[in-house]
Coordinates of C-alpha atoms (C1' of nucleotides) in Angstrom, one line a residue:
Chain A
X140 CA 61.0 2.0 7.5
X141 CA 57.6 2.9 8.9
X142 CA 56.2 -0.4 9.2
X143 CA 57.6 -2.4 11.7
X144 CA 58.6 -6.3 10.9
X145 CA 55.9 -7.1 12.9
X146 CA 53.3 -5.4 10.3
X147 CA 54.7 -7.5 7.7
X148 CA 54.1 -10.7 9.4
X149 CA 51.0 -12.6 7.3
X150 CA 47.6 -11.0 7.4
X151 CA 47.3 -8.6 10.3
X152 CA 44.0 -6.7 10.9
X153 CA 43.9 -2.9 10.1
X154 CA 41.3 -0.7 10.7
X155 CA 39.0 -0.2 13.4
X156 CA 39.1 -2.3 16.1
X157 CA 36.3 -4.6 17.1
X158 CA 35.0 -4.8 21.1
X159 CA 36.2 -8.5 20.9
X160 CA 39.6 -7.2 20.1
X161 CA 39.2 -4.3 22.7
X162 CA 38.5 -7.1 25.0
X163 CA 41.2 -8.9 24.4
X164 CA 43.6 -6.4 25.1
X165 CA 42.0 -5.1 27.7
X166 CA 42.0 -8.2 29.3
X167 CA 45.6 -8.9 28.3
X168 CA 46.9 -5.8 29.8
X169 CA 45.1 -5.9 32.7
X170 CA 46.4 -9.3 33.6
X171 CA 49.9 -8.7 32.3
X172 CA 50.6 -5.3 31.7
X173 CA 51.7 -4.5 28.1
X174 CA 55.6 -5.3 28.7
X175 CA 56.9 -5.4 25.2
X176 CA 54.1 -4.4 22.9
X177 CA 55.5 -6.3 19.8
X178 CA 54.8 -9.3 21.7
X179 CA 51.2 -8.2 23.0
X180 CA 49.0 -9.2 20.1
X181 CA 50.3 -12.7 20.0
X182 CA 49.9 -13.2 24.2
X183 CA 46.5 -11.4 23.5
X184 CA 45.4 -13.6 20.5
X185 CA 45.0 -10.7 18.4
X186 CA 45.7 -10.6 14.7
X187 CA 47.4 -6.8 14.9
X188 CA 50.8 -5.4 15.2
X189 CA 52.1 -4.3 18.5
X190 CA 52.2 -0.5 17.3
X191 CA 48.5 -0.6 16.6
X192 CA 47.6 -2.3 19.9
X193 CA 49.9 0.3 21.8
X194 CA 48.2 3.0 20.0
X195 CA 44.5 1.5 20.4
X196 CA 45.7 1.0 24.5
X197 CA 46.9 4.4 24.5
X198 CA 44.3 6.4 22.8
X199 CA 41.3 4.6 23.7
X200 CA 41.2 1.6 26.0
X201 CA 43.5 3.1 28.8
X202 CA 41.3 3.4 31.8
X203 CA 42.5 6.5 32.8
X204 CA 41.3 8.3 30.2
X205 CA 38.7 10.9 30.5
X206 CA 37.1 11.2 27.1
X207 CA 34.1 13.2 26.5
X208 CA 34.2 16.8 25.6
X209 CA 36.9 19.0 26.5
X210 CA 35.8 21.7 29.2
X211 CA 36.6 25.6 28.0
X212 CA 39.6 25.6 30.8
X213 CA 41.4 22.5 29.1
X214 CA 40.8 24.4 25.5
X215 CA 42.1 27.1 27.1
X216 CA 45.0 25.6 28.5
X217 CA 45.5 23.6 25.1
X218 CA 45.7 27.0 23.3
X219 CA 48.0 28.5 25.8
X220 CA 50.5 25.3 26.3
X221 CA 50.6 25.2 22.1
X222 CA 51.4 29.0 22.1
X223 CA 54.8 28.0 24.0
X224 CA 55.0 24.4 22.4
X225 CA 53.9 24.5 19.5
X226 CA 52.6 21.4 17.6
X227 CA 54.1 19.1 20.4
X228 CA 51.2 17.4 21.2
X229 CA 52.7 14.9 23.6
X230 CA 54.2 17.5 25.7
X231 CA 50.7 19.4 25.7
X232 CA 48.9 16.2 26.4
X233 CA 51.4 15.8 29.7
X234 CA 49.4 19.0 31.4
X235 CA 46.2 17.4 30.4
X236 CA 45.7 14.5 32.3
X237 CA 43.4 11.9 30.9
X238 CA 43.7 13.2 27.6
X239 CA 45.7 11.9 24.4
X240 CA 47.9 13.7 22.2
X241 CA 46.0 12.2 19.7
X242 CA 42.6 13.5 20.9
X243 CA 44.3 17.0 21.7
X244 CA 45.9 16.8 18.3
X245 CA 42.3 16.5 16.5
X246 CA 40.7 18.9 19.0
X247 CA 43.2 21.7 17.8
X248 CA 42.8 20.4 14.0
X249 CA 39.2 20.0 14.0
X250 CA 37.9 22.7 16.2
X251 CA 40.3 25.3 18.2
X252 CA 42.2 25.9 14.7
X253 CA 38.8 27.3 13.7
X254 CA 37.8 29.2 16.7
X255 CA 41.0 31.1 16.7
X256 CA 40.8 32.3 13.2
X257 CA 37.4 33.3 13.8
X258 CA 38.7 35.2 16.6
X259 CA 41.0 36.9 14.7
X260 CA 44.1 34.9 16.1
X261 CA 46.8 33.2 14.2
X262 CA 46.4 29.3 15.2
X263 CA 49.9 29.1 14.2
X264 CA 51.6 32.0 15.3
X265 CA 49.0 32.9 17.8
X266 CA 49.0 36.4 16.4
X267 CA 46.6 38.6 15.7
X268 CA 45.3 38.0 11.9
X269 CA 45.7 41.4 10.3
X270 CA 42.4 42.7 8.2
X271 CA 40.6 39.6 9.5
X272 CA 37.2 39.0 8.0
X273 CA 35.7 37.3 10.8
X274 CA 33.3 34.9 8.8
X275 CA 36.7 33.7 6.6
X276 CA 38.2 30.5 7.7
X277 CA 40.3 30.4 5.3
X278 CA 44.2 30.7 5.5
X279 CA 45.2 33.5 7.8
X280 CA 46.8 36.6 6.2
X281 CA 49.5 36.5 9.2
X282 CA 50.2 32.7 8.3
X283 CA 53.0 30.6 9.0
X284 CA 54.3 31.5 5.7
X285 CA 54.3 35.0 5.8
X286 CA 55.9 34.8 9.2
X287 CA 58.5 32.1 8.0
X288 CA 61.9 33.3 9.0
X289 CA 60.9 35.9 11.2
X290 CA 61.6 35.6 14.9
X291 CA 59.8 36.8 18.0
X292 CA 56.8 38.8 18.3
X293 CA 54.8 39.7 15.1
X294 CA 52.5 42.5 16.0
X295 CA 50.9 44.6 13.0
X296 CA 52.5 47.9 12.6
X297 CA 49.9 50.1 13.6
X298 CA 49.2 48.0 16.7
X299 CA 49.9 49.7 20.2
X300 CA 50.7 47.9 23.0
X301 CA 48.9 48.3 26.1
X302 CA 50.4 46.9 29.1
X303 CA 47.6 45.5 31.6
X304 CA 48.7 44.7 35.1
X305 CA 46.3 43.5 37.1
X306 CA 44.7 44.8 40.1
X307 CA 46.5 42.4 42.6
X308 CA 49.7 42.1 40.9
X309 CA 52.5 43.1 42.9
X310 CA 54.4 45.3 40.6
X311 CA 57.8 44.6 41.9
X312 CA 57.3 40.6 41.4
X313 CA 55.7 41.3 37.9
X314 CA 58.9 43.3 37.1
X315 CA 60.8 40.8 38.4
X316 CA 59.2 38.3 36.6
X317 CA 59.2 40.2 33.6
X318 CA 62.8 40.5 33.4
X319 CA 64.1 36.9 33.0
X320 CA 61.4 34.5 32.9
X321 CA 62.3 31.2 31.5
X322 CA 60.2 29.1 29.6
X323 CA 59.9 26.6 32.5
X324 CA 59.0 29.7 34.6
X325 CA 56.2 30.6 31.9
X326 CA 55.1 27.1 31.9
X327 CA 54.8 27.0 35.5
X328 CA 52.9 30.4 35.8
X329 CA 50.7 29.1 32.8
X330 CA 49.5 25.9 34.3
X331 CA 49.8 27.1 38.1
X332 CA 46.4 29.5 36.3
X333 CA 44.9 26.5 35.6
X334 CA 43.3 24.3 38.2
X335 CA 43.8 21.0 37.4
X336 CA 40.8 20.4 34.5
X337 CA 39.6 17.5 36.6
X338 CA 39.4 19.3 39.8
X339 CA 38.2 22.6 38.7
X340 CA 34.9 22.4 39.1
X341 CA 34.1 25.7 41.0
X342 CA 31.4 27.3 38.9
X343 CA 32.3 30.7 40.8
X344 CA 34.8 32.9 39.2
X345 CA 38.2 32.3 41.1
X346 CA 40.6 34.9 42.1
X347 CA 41.0 37.3 39.1
X348 CA 45.0 38.0 40.0
X349 CA 45.8 34.9 41.8
X350 CA 49.4 35.5 40.1
X351 CA 51.8 37.9 39.5
X352 CA 51.5 37.9 35.7
X353 CA 52.0 40.4 33.1
X354 CA 50.0 40.7 30.5
X355 CA 49.7 43.2 27.4
X356 CA 47.3 43.4 24.5
X357 CA 47.8 45.7 21.4
X358 CA 45.3 48.0 21.6
X359 CA 44.0 48.4 18.1
X360 CA 41.3 51.3 18.8
X361 CA 42.6 54.1 20.3
X362 CA 45.6 56.0 20.6
X363 CA 45.4 56.1 24.3
X364 CA 46.9 54.2 26.7
X365 CA 44.3 52.0 28.7
X366 CA 44.8 53.3 32.2
X367 CA 41.9 51.5 33.3
X368 CA 42.7 48.1 32.5
X369 CA 40.0 45.3 32.7
X370 CA 41.1 43.2 35.6
X371 CA 41.2 40.4 33.5
X372 CA 44.6 40.0 31.6
X373 CA 44.0 39.9 27.6
X374 CA 44.4 36.6 26.4
X375 CA 46.3 37.1 22.9
X376 CA 49.2 35.2 23.0
X377 CA 52.2 36.7 21.0
X378 CA 54.6 34.2 22.0
X379 CA 56.1 33.0 18.8
X380 CA 56.4 29.1 18.4
X381 CA 60.0 29.7 17.4
X382 CA 60.7 31.5 20.2
X383 CA 59.3 28.6 22.1
X384 CA 61.5 26.3 20.3
X385 CA 64.6 28.8 21.1
X386 CA 63.6 28.2 24.6
X387 CA 62.9 24.8 24.6
X388 CA 66.5 24.1 22.9
X389 CA 67.8 26.3 25.4
X390 CA 66.1 25.7 28.6
X391 CA 68.3 28.1 30.7
X392 CA 67.9 31.0 28.1
X393 CA 66.0 33.9 29.6
X394 CA 64.1 35.9 27.4
X395 CA 64.9 38.9 28.7
X396 CA 65.2 40.8 25.2
X397 CA 62.2 39.6 23.8
X398 CA 58.4 40.7 24.9
X399 CA 56.5 38.1 26.2
X400 CA 53.0 37.6 27.7
X401 CA 51.3 35.1 29.9
X402 CA 47.8 35.6 30.5
X403 CA 45.6 34.5 33.6
X404 CA 43.6 32.3 31.6
X405 CA 42.6 30.8 35.1
X406 CA 40.2 33.2 35.2
X407 CA 36.9 31.9 35.4
X408 CA 34.5 33.9 33.3
X409 CA 31.6 35.5 34.9
X410 CA 28.9 32.8 35.8
X411 CA 26.2 35.5 35.3
X412 CA 24.4 34.8 38.1
X413 CA 23.0 38.6 38.3
X414 CA 26.6 39.4 39.5
X415 CA 27.1 42.3 37.9
X416 CA 29.9 43.5 39.7
X417 CA 31.7 40.6 37.9
X418 CA 30.0 40.3 34.4
X419 CA 30.3 44.1 34.0
X420 CA 34.0 44.2 33.8
X421 CA 33.5 43.1 30.3
X422 CA 31.8 45.3 27.7
X423 CA 29.0 42.8 27.7
X424 CA 26.9 42.8 30.4
X425 CA 25.4 39.5 31.4
X426 CA 22.0 39.2 31.7
X427 CA 18.7 36.9 32.5
X428 CA 20.8 33.9 32.7
X429 CA 20.5 30.8 34.4
X430 CA 22.4 27.6 35.3
X431 CA 20.6 24.2 36.0
X432 CA 21.2 20.9 36.1
X433 CA 19.4 17.5 35.9
X434 CA 20.1 14.1 35.4
X435 CA 19.2 12.7 31.8
X436 CA 17.8 9.4 31.3
X437 CA 21.2 7.8 30.2
X438 CA 22.6 8.6 34.1
X439 CA 24.7 12.0 32.4
X440 CA 24.1 15.1 34.0
X441 CA 22.6 17.6 31.9
X442 CA 23.4 20.8 32.2
X443 CA 21.5 23.8 30.8
X444 CA 23.0 27.0 30.5
X445 CA 22.0 30.4 28.9
X446 CA 23.6 33.7 29.1
X447 CA 23.1 36.6 26.6
X448 CA 25.1 39.7 26.5
X449 CA 24.5 43.5 25.8
X450 CA 27.2 43.7 23.4
X451 CA 27.4 42.2 20.0
X452 CA 31.2 41.6 20.2
X453 CA 30.9 38.2 21.8
X454 CA 30.6 35.5 19.4
X455 CA 28.2 33.8 21.7
X456 CA 26.1 36.8 22.2
X457 CA 23.6 35.3 20.3
X458 CA 22.8 32.8 22.8
X459 CA 19.4 34.2 24.2
X460 CA 17.7 32.3 26.9
X461 CA 15.5 31.3 24.3
X462 CA 18.7 29.4 22.8
X463 CA 19.3 27.4 25.6
X464 CA 22.5 25.2 25.6
X465 CA 22.2 21.9 26.6
X466 CA 25.3 20.0 27.4
X467 CA 25.7 16.7 28.3
X468 CA 28.7 15.9 30.6
X469 CA 29.7 13.0 28.2
X470 CA 33.1 12.7 30.0
X471 CA 31.0 11.5 33.2
X472 CA 28.5 9.3 31.3
X473 CA 31.5 7.6 29.7
X474 CA 33.6 7.0 32.7
X475 CA 30.7 5.4 34.4
X476 CA 29.9 3.1 31.5
X477 CA 33.9 2.7 31.5
X478 CA 33.6 1.6 35.2
X479 CA 30.7 -0.7 34.5
X480 CA 32.1 -2.4 31.6
X481 CA 35.6 -3.0 33.6
X482 CA 33.6 -4.5 36.5
X483 CA 31.3 -6.5 34.2
X484 CA 28.2 -5.0 35.0
X485 CA 27.4 -4.6 31.2
X486 CA 28.5 -6.6 28.1
X487 CA 31.4 -4.9 26.1
X488 CA 29.6 -4.5 22.8
X489 CA 27.5 -2.2 24.5
X490 CA 30.0 -0.8 27.1
X491 CA 32.1 0.7 24.2
X492 CA 32.5 4.5 24.4
X493 CA 30.4 5.7 22.1
X494 CA 31.6 9.0 20.3
X495 CA 31.4 11.8 22.6
X496 CA 28.4 14.2 21.6
X497 CA 29.1 17.7 20.3
X498 CA 28.6 20.2 23.1
X499 CA 28.9 23.9 23.6
X500 CA 30.8 24.9 20.4
X501 CA 28.6 22.8 18.2
X502 CA 25.4 24.9 20.2
X503 CA 27.2 27.8 19.4
X504 CA 27.7 27.1 16.0
X505 CA 24.5 26.1 14.9
X506 CA 23.1 28.9 17.0
X507 CA 24.6 31.5 15.2
X508 CA 27.5 32.3 13.3
X509 CA 30.6 33.8 15.2
X510 CA 31.1 37.3 13.9
X511 CA 34.0 39.2 14.4
X512 CA 33.9 42.8 14.6
X513 CA 37.2 44.0 14.3
X514 CA 40.5 44.3 16.3
X515 CA 38.9 46.8 18.4
X516 CA 37.1 43.7 20.1
X517 CA 39.7 41.4 19.6
X518 CA 40.9 40.9 22.9
X519 CA 37.6 41.7 24.3
X520 CA 36.6 38.9 22.4
X521 CA 39.3 36.9 24.6
X522 CA 38.0 37.8 27.6
X523 CA 34.7 35.9 27.8
X524 CA 34.5 32.5 27.3
X525 CA 31.3 30.6 27.9
X526 CA 31.7 28.7 31.0
X527 CA 31.1 25.4 31.3
X528 CA 31.7 23.3 34.3
X529 CA 34.5 20.8 33.1
X530 CA 33.3 17.6 32.4
X531 CA 33.4 15.7 35.7
X532 CA 35.2 12.7 35.6
X533 CA 33.5 11.1 37.9
X534 CA 36.6 10.8 40.3
X535 CA 35.9 7.4 42.2
X536 CA 35.2 5.5 39.4
X537 CA 38.1 6.8 37.9
X538 CA 40.2 5.9 40.6
X539 CA 38.7 2.5 41.2
X540 CA 39.3 1.5 37.6
X541 CA 42.9 2.9 37.6
X542 CA 43.5 1.2 40.7
X543 CA 42.5 -1.9 39.0
X544 CA 45.1 -1.8 36.5
X545 CA 47.7 -0.3 38.6
Chain B
dA25 C1' 13.3 9.8 2.0
dA26 C1' 17.7 10.1 -0.3
dA27 C1' 22.0 12.2 -1.6
dG28 C1' 25.5 15.1 -0.6
dT29 C1' 28.5 17.5 2.9
dG30 C1' 31.3 18.7 6.6
dG31 C1' 32.9 17.9 11.3
dA32 C1' 34.6 14.7 14.6
dC33 C1' 37.5 11.3 15.8
dA34 C1' 39.9 6.7 15.4
dA35 C1' 43.6 4.7 13.0
dC36 C1' 47.7 4.4 10.0
dC37 C1' 52.1 6.3 7.9
dG38 C1' 56.6 7.4 7.8
dC39 C1' 60.1 9.1 10.4
dC40 C1' 63.2 9.7 14.4
dG41 C1' 65.5 8.5 18.9
dT42 C1' 67.1 5.2 21.9
dG43 C1' 68.7 1.1 23.7
dC44 C1' 70.7 -3.1 22.6
dT45 C1' 73.9 -6.8 20.1
Chain C
dG223 C1' 80.0 2.1 14.1
dA224 C1' 76.4 -0.7 12.0
dG225 C1' 72.3 -2.8 12.4
dC226 C1' 68.4 -4.2 14.2
dA227 C1' 64.0 -3.7 17.2
dC228 C1' 61.3 -1.3 19.2
dG229 C1' 58.4 2.9 21.1
dG230 C1' 57.3 7.5 20.4
dC231 C1' 55.8 11.3 18.1
dG232 C1' 53.3 14.6 14.3
dG233 C1' 51.1 14.4 9.9
dT234 C1' 47.7 12.4 7.1
dT235 C1' 43.9 9.6 5.9
dG236 C1' 40.0 6.7 6.4
dT237 C1' 35.5 6.2 8.4
dC238 C1' 31.3 7.2 10.8
dC239 C1' 27.5 10.1 11.5
dA240 C1' 24.8 14.2 11.9
dC241 C1' 23.0 17.3 9.2
dT242 C1' 21.6 20.0 5.2
dT243 C1' 19.8 20.3 0.6

DNA sequence: AAAGTGGACAACCGCCGTGCT
DNA sequence: GAGCACGGCGGTTGTCCACTT
């Protein structure tokens, strides 16, 4: 098993695809569709197995791929979806148009996992790590091993739950929805809170409570109930994978008896353009920030953003106005190149998408170490994400290219 | 400038489910 | 029901490249 019969037939190429091979595959599929994958390499004149062709097409050549760096919204959505779906990347990918399961998987393993740990969240269970040293990126104390066999919510013994109900939450609705939400319901709600990444371009904070959602976060700091909850639900996801699996296996199963949260991740973090009323919701005040864009010499939009926060609790608080974050919207640039390529404007060899550029996260990484200041700020840390406009996918080009293949 | 290192990404591997004969 | 072909998925590995020493 494992290998396919086609793979054993004479010397088939392996490894990276050459532009020439890509071109052949694109031409063939755009002309005939893929049909039976096992016959594609033969018909396309490729020395590859069908499986390899399929993978190459799905993960790289498909015209509807967004490519480029993941936006903050997309990352958030992935985290939330992962909390519900676990490592089912293909299921997660369904909710991120233009993204492949492979891409998401890679992002998770190389980036998000680390970020979550640095924020004191176990990437496996989505629960807060116990006694986390924020700089420690090693195996979480509260790892899957430790949790194996357990079910449901895992909260440190000393954790105190604080219910946060948003301002505009209709409490009756909230309590209704808290009674027997199905997994589908939760997913719907979750997805509803996220604008489609490809369309979510508003740089303005959207409504903070557009949905009747309940959320809660452990209050590790005081013994007091937080009566003045921040207007944004905190993000910790305490939905265990096991619970998700149970629900997955039993779609009709209500999670009546289990605590759950669903955070309103759609909330756009403050833009920090002097809107203190917004930024002050966070314990870190935003100051002296700006956002501008320009066109770089490769045609991509350059976005400069800087933001500093008074509070030191935010990992990116070291991003001062002096440390501008420069972001290239790689997705747009590449989509443009794609369309050019497909329209024959530029030769294949030069049109092949390049590796996406490291964006915000890397800048943050290089700008200063993330520090985790303990549980007291654990969920606050969740509240504020560096806000980036999602990569623009150059809709028109994208549509025209897609149309060509449809 | 060269070597070493780590991150990001592409591709492969092995398994599983499904449909057909 | 068994065997086979195929597509799909998740985990893992390989490769490239940027950054650091």
